[in-house]
mmCIF file of C-alpha atoms in Angstrom:
data_model
loop_
_atom_site.group_PDB
_atom_site.id
_atom_site.type_symbol
_atom_site.label_atom_id
_atom_site.label_comp_id
_atom_site.label_asym_id
_atom_site.label_seq_id
_atom_site.Cartn_x
_atom_site.Cartn_y
_atom_site.Cartn_z
ATOM 1 C CA UNK A 113 -65.617 -23.269 30.914
ATOM 2 C CA UNK A 114 -67.912 -24.349 33.470
ATOM 3 C CA UNK A 115 -68.959 -22.206 36.646
ATOM 4 C CA UNK A 116 -68.989 -23.726 40.018
ATOM 5 C CA UNK A 117 -71.112 -22.291 42.973
ATOM 6 C CA UNK A 118 -69.428 -21.798 46.057
ATOM 7 C CA UNK A 119 -70.910 -24.923 47.592
ATOM 8 C CA UNK A 120 -68.797 -26.932 44.982
ATOM 9 C CA UNK A 121 -65.688 -25.596 45.774
ATOM 10 C CA UNK A 122 -63.164 -27.347 48.113
ATOM 11 C CA UNK A 123 -60.631 -25.420 49.880
ATOM 12 C CA UNK A 124 -57.453 -26.360 51.263
ATOM 13 C CA UNK A 125 -54.834 -24.196 52.704
ATOM 14 C CA UNK A 126 -51.423 -25.868 53.590
ATOM 15 C CA UNK A 127 -47.689 -25.309 53.682
ATOM 16 C CA UNK A 128 -45.970 -26.608 50.504
ATOM 17 C CA UNK A 129 -42.550 -28.126 51.301
ATOM 18 C CA UNK A 130 -42.034 -29.533 47.625
ATOM 19 C CA UNK A 131 -43.109 -27.970 44.563
ATOM 20 C CA UNK A 132 -44.251 -30.561 41.755
ATOM 21 C CA UNK A 133 -44.180 -29.427 38.208
ATOM 22 C CA UNK A 134 -48.120 -28.795 38.425
ATOM 23 C CA UNK A 135 -47.891 -26.793 41.518
ATOM 24 C CA UNK A 136 -45.013 -24.639 40.117
ATOM 25 C CA UNK A 137 -47.083 -23.994 36.971
ATOM 26 C CA UNK A 138 -50.419 -23.050 39.131
ATOM 27 C CA UNK A 139 -47.908 -20.820 40.916
ATOM 28 C CA UNK A 140 -46.584 -19.255 37.741
ATOM 29 C CA UNK A 141 -50.257 -18.838 36.317
ATOM 30 C CA UNK A 142 -51.460 -16.884 39.321
ATOM 31 C CA UNK A 143 -48.865 -14.718 39.600
ATOM 32 C CA UNK A 144 -48.883 -13.743 35.911
ATOM 33 C CA UNK A 145 -52.497 -13.071 36.545
ATOM 34 C CA UNK A 146 -52.363 -11.351 40.070
ATOM 35 C CA UNK A 147 -49.388 -8.935 38.484
ATOM 36 C CA UNK A 148 -51.809 -8.084 35.601
ATOM 37 C CA UNK A 149 -54.486 -7.167 37.946
ATOM 38 C CA UNK A 150 -52.369 -4.620 40.459
ATOM 39 C CA UNK A 151 -51.933 -7.261 42.583
ATOM 40 C CA UNK A 152 -49.484 -5.542 44.612
ATOM 41 C CA UNK A 153 -46.918 -8.704 44.249
ATOM 42 C CA UNK A 154 -43.964 -6.059 44.061
ATOM 43 C CA UNK A 155 -43.603 -6.876 40.326
ATOM 44 C CA UNK A 156 -45.195 -4.199 37.808
ATOM 45 C CA UNK A 157 -44.375 -5.985 34.793
ATOM 46 C CA UNK A 158 -44.970 -9.685 34.274
ATOM 47 C CA UNK A 159 -41.299 -11.367 34.370
ATOM 48 C CA UNK A 160 -40.522 -14.303 32.421
ATOM 49 C CA UNK A 161 -41.517 -17.356 32.968
ATOM 50 C CA UNK A 162 -38.229 -18.964 33.834
ATOM 51 C CA UNK A 163 -37.918 -15.868 36.529
ATOM 52 C CA UNK A 164 -41.257 -16.835 37.947
ATOM 53 C CA UNK A 165 -40.222 -20.540 38.411
ATOM 54 C CA UNK A 166 -36.663 -19.282 39.996
ATOM 55 C CA UNK A 167 -38.736 -17.448 42.618
ATOM 56 C CA UNK A 168 -40.984 -19.951 43.787
ATOM 57 C CA UNK A 169 -38.152 -22.568 43.833
ATOM 58 C CA UNK A 170 -35.931 -20.500 46.092
ATOM 59 C CA UNK A 171 -38.618 -19.398 48.255
ATOM 60 C CA UNK A 172 -39.182 -23.015 49.001
ATOM 61 C CA UNK A 173 -35.633 -23.864 49.590
ATOM 62 C CA UNK A 174 -34.987 -21.534 51.951
ATOM 63 C CA UNK A 175 -34.941 -22.669 55.372
ATOM 64 C CA UNK A 176 -36.245 -19.201 56.821
ATOM 65 C CA UNK A 177 -39.515 -19.572 54.561
ATOM 66 C CA UNK A 178 -42.547 -21.063 54.588
ATOM 67 C CA UNK A 179 -44.597 -21.140 51.563
ATOM 68 C CA UNK A 180 -48.677 -21.262 52.337
ATOM 69 C CA UNK A 181 -50.651 -22.082 49.479
ATOM 70 C CA UNK A 182 -54.720 -21.954 49.043
ATOM 71 C CA UNK A 183 -56.314 -24.671 46.802
ATOM 72 C CA UNK A 184 -59.506 -24.519 45.105
ATOM 73 C CA UNK A 185 -60.537 -28.116 43.766
ATOM 74 C CA UNK A 186 -57.105 -29.312 44.099
ATOM 75 C CA UNK A 187 -55.445 -26.135 41.905
ATOM 76 C CA UNK A 188 -53.049 -23.778 43.675
ATOM 77 C CA UNK A 189 -55.138 -20.302 43.618
ATOM 78 C CA UNK A 190 -53.228 -18.141 46.186
ATOM 79 C CA UNK A 191 -50.120 -17.999 48.055
ATOM 80 C CA UNK A 192 -48.699 -16.859 51.083
ATOM 81 C CA UNK A 193 -44.818 -16.226 52.226
ATOM 82 C CA UNK A 194 -44.227 -16.582 55.757
ATOM 83 C CA UNK A 195 -40.635 -15.754 56.453
ATOM 84 C CA UNK A 196 -38.668 -16.150 59.979
ATOM 85 C CA UNK A 197 -35.361 -14.517 61.027
ATOM 86 C CA UNK A 198 -32.172 -16.690 60.679
ATOM 87 C CA UNK A 199 -30.743 -18.059 63.999
ATOM 88 C CA UNK A 200 -28.053 -15.207 63.979
ATOM 89 C CA UNK A 201 -30.697 -12.695 64.640
ATOM 90 C CA UNK A 202 -31.598 -13.327 68.165
ATOM 91 C CA UNK A 203 -33.143 -9.939 68.747
ATOM 92 C CA UNK A 204 -36.087 -10.659 66.022
ATOM 93 C CA UNK A 205 -36.096 -14.710 66.197
ATOM 94 C CA UNK A 206 -39.204 -14.148 67.631
ATOM 95 C CA UNK A 207 -40.780 -11.966 64.692
ATOM 96 C CA UNK A 208 -42.360 -13.412 61.661
ATOM 97 C CA UNK A 209 -43.009 -11.719 58.185
ATOM 98 C CA UNK A 210 -45.679 -11.812 55.761
ATOM 99 C CA UNK A 211 -43.284 -10.953 52.323
ATOM 100 C CA UNK A 212 -46.429 -11.763 49.908
ATOM 101 C CA UNK A 213 -49.701 -12.564 49.956
ATOM 102 C CA UNK A 214 -52.129 -12.742 47.024
ATOM 103 C CA UNK A 215 -55.171 -14.818 45.559
ATOM 104 C CA UNK A 216 -55.380 -15.150 41.609
ATOM 105 C CA UNK A 217 -58.479 -12.666 40.520
ATOM 106 C CA UNK A 218 -60.529 -15.739 39.674
ATOM 107 C CA UNK A 219 -60.499 -17.134 43.208
ATOM 108 C CA UNK A 220 -61.329 -14.228 45.018
ATOM 109 C CA UNK A 221 -64.599 -14.133 47.076
ATOM 110 C CA UNK A 222 -64.282 -17.517 48.565
ATOM 111 C CA UNK A 223 -62.311 -16.871 51.763
ATOM 112 C CA UNK A 224 -58.928 -18.063 50.777
ATOM 113 C CA UNK A 225 -57.061 -14.933 51.663
ATOM 114 C CA UNK A 226 -58.537 -15.126 55.155
ATOM 115 C CA UNK A 227 -57.499 -18.709 55.487
ATOM 116 C CA UNK A 228 -53.946 -18.272 54.645
ATOM 117 C CA UNK A 229 -53.752 -15.706 56.845
ATOM 118 C CA UNK A 230 -55.073 -17.474 59.743
ATOM 119 C CA UNK A 231 -52.819 -20.352 58.596
ATOM 120 C CA UNK A 232 -49.802 -18.156 58.818
ATOM 121 C CA UNK A 233 -50.603 -17.100 62.629
ATOM 122 C CA UNK A 234 -50.844 -20.668 63.529
ATOM 123 C CA UNK A 235 -47.713 -21.480 61.920
ATOM 124 C CA UNK A 236 -45.813 -18.506 63.656
ATOM 125 C CA UNK A 237 -47.255 -19.334 66.840
ATOM 126 C CA UNK A 238 -45.976 -22.663 66.520
ATOM 127 C CA UNK A 239 -42.432 -21.542 65.638
ATOM 128 C CA UNK A 240 -42.693 -19.214 68.717
ATOM 129 C CA UNK A 241 -43.304 -16.018 67.402
ATOM 130 C CA UNK A 242 -44.614 -13.350 69.536
ATOM 131 C CA UNK A 243 -45.668 -10.932 66.684
ATOM 132 C CA UNK A 244 -46.281 -11.237 62.888
ATOM 133 C CA UNK A 245 -45.294 -7.999 60.796
ATOM 134 C CA UNK A 246 -46.164 -6.972 56.909
ATOM 135 C CA UNK A 247 -45.848 -4.216 54.671
ATOM 136 C CA UNK A 248 -48.310 -3.003 51.943
ATOM 137 C CA UNK A 249 -49.025 -0.380 49.181
ATOM 138 C CA UNK A 250 -51.683 1.971 50.002
ATOM 139 C CA UNK A 251 -53.269 0.719 46.792
ATOM 140 C CA UNK A 252 -54.188 -2.509 47.823
ATOM 141 C CA UNK A 253 -57.548 -1.499 49.382
ATOM 142 C CA UNK A 254 -59.104 -5.131 49.869
ATOM 143 C CA UNK A 255 -55.985 -6.551 51.431
ATOM 144 C CA UNK A 256 -55.569 -3.467 53.912
ATOM 145 C CA UNK A 257 -59.219 -3.885 55.117
ATOM 146 C CA UNK A 258 -58.573 -7.782 55.443
ATOM 147 C CA UNK A 259 -55.459 -7.434 57.393
ATOM 148 C CA UNK A 260 -56.945 -4.908 59.607
ATOM 149 C CA UNK A 261 -60.031 -7.110 59.914
ATOM 150 C CA UNK A 262 -57.633 -10.012 61.289
ATOM 151 C CA UNK A 263 -56.581 -7.761 64.116
ATOM 152 C CA UNK A 264 -53.356 -5.968 62.522
ATOM 153 C CA UNK A 265 -52.776 -2.725 63.726
ATOM 154 C CA UNK A 266 -51.237 -0.205 61.267
ATOM 155 C CA UNK A 267 -47.884 1.501 63.149
ATOM 156 C CA UNK A 268 -46.308 3.801 60.333
ATOM 157 C CA UNK A 269 -46.537 5.144 56.290
ATOM 158 C CA UNK A 270 -43.587 5.490 54.239
ATOM 159 C CA UNK A 271 -44.446 8.248 51.356
ATOM 160 C CA UNK A 272 -42.077 6.911 49.424
ATOM 161 C CA UNK A 273 -42.321 3.301 49.400
ATOM 162 C CA UNK A 274 -42.823 2.209 45.911
ATOM 163 C CA UNK A 275 -42.400 3.924 42.539
ATOM 164 C CA UNK A 276 -44.947 2.951 39.758
ATOM 165 C CA UNK A 277 -45.456 4.758 36.487
ATOM 166 C CA UNK A 278 -43.697 8.027 37.588
ATOM 167 C CA UNK A 279 -45.128 8.519 40.686
ATOM 168 C CA UNK A 280 -44.449 7.501 44.372
ATOM 169 C CA UNK A 281 -46.867 5.043 46.016
ATOM 170 C CA UNK A 282 -47.107 5.244 49.750
ATOM 171 C CA UNK A 283 -46.609 2.293 51.899
ATOM 172 C CA UNK A 284 -48.340 0.921 55.173
ATOM 173 C CA UNK A 285 -46.662 -0.959 57.950
ATOM 174 C CA UNK A 286 -48.564 -3.513 60.335
ATOM 175 C CA UNK A 287 -48.024 -5.889 63.179
ATOM 176 C CA UNK A 288 -50.115 -8.262 65.337
ATOM 177 C CA UNK A 289 -48.685 -9.391 68.464
ATOM 178 C CA UNK A 290 -49.220 -13.087 68.947
#
């Protein structure tokens, strides 16, 4: 395994509208790695590969979702799921939501997470969103700092947000008006 310096890294952030077999394998691999590293993806235990494949395939198929991926030298190394309200929800049609956001442990430190957030904000604006929202476990300290540095404002807390290893974990709610 060779190591690359940051100067040799090519970063691309883009929406993924169709998943190739290679992209699907990358997404499944980085999801497994992030779950094992406590990545706050929602899963506590790594699901079967089939469940992961079904998850990522369905994210792309839903018309209310945008899957934004970050690539390092061509391989998917991070993902952000951006959701919009269906047309029938007129009261919230101008609100987008970050449903999940993570970067593989081996790809952290290159600015990929920041770039995916910036891209999600741009896509939200292009889709006439006036606000972008998310929720996050209190244990995701690096992600919390990142979202706050990007201007997201914490508006609330839920003391029983998640239940992990026999204990409740607090969750935080954030928004950023566009």
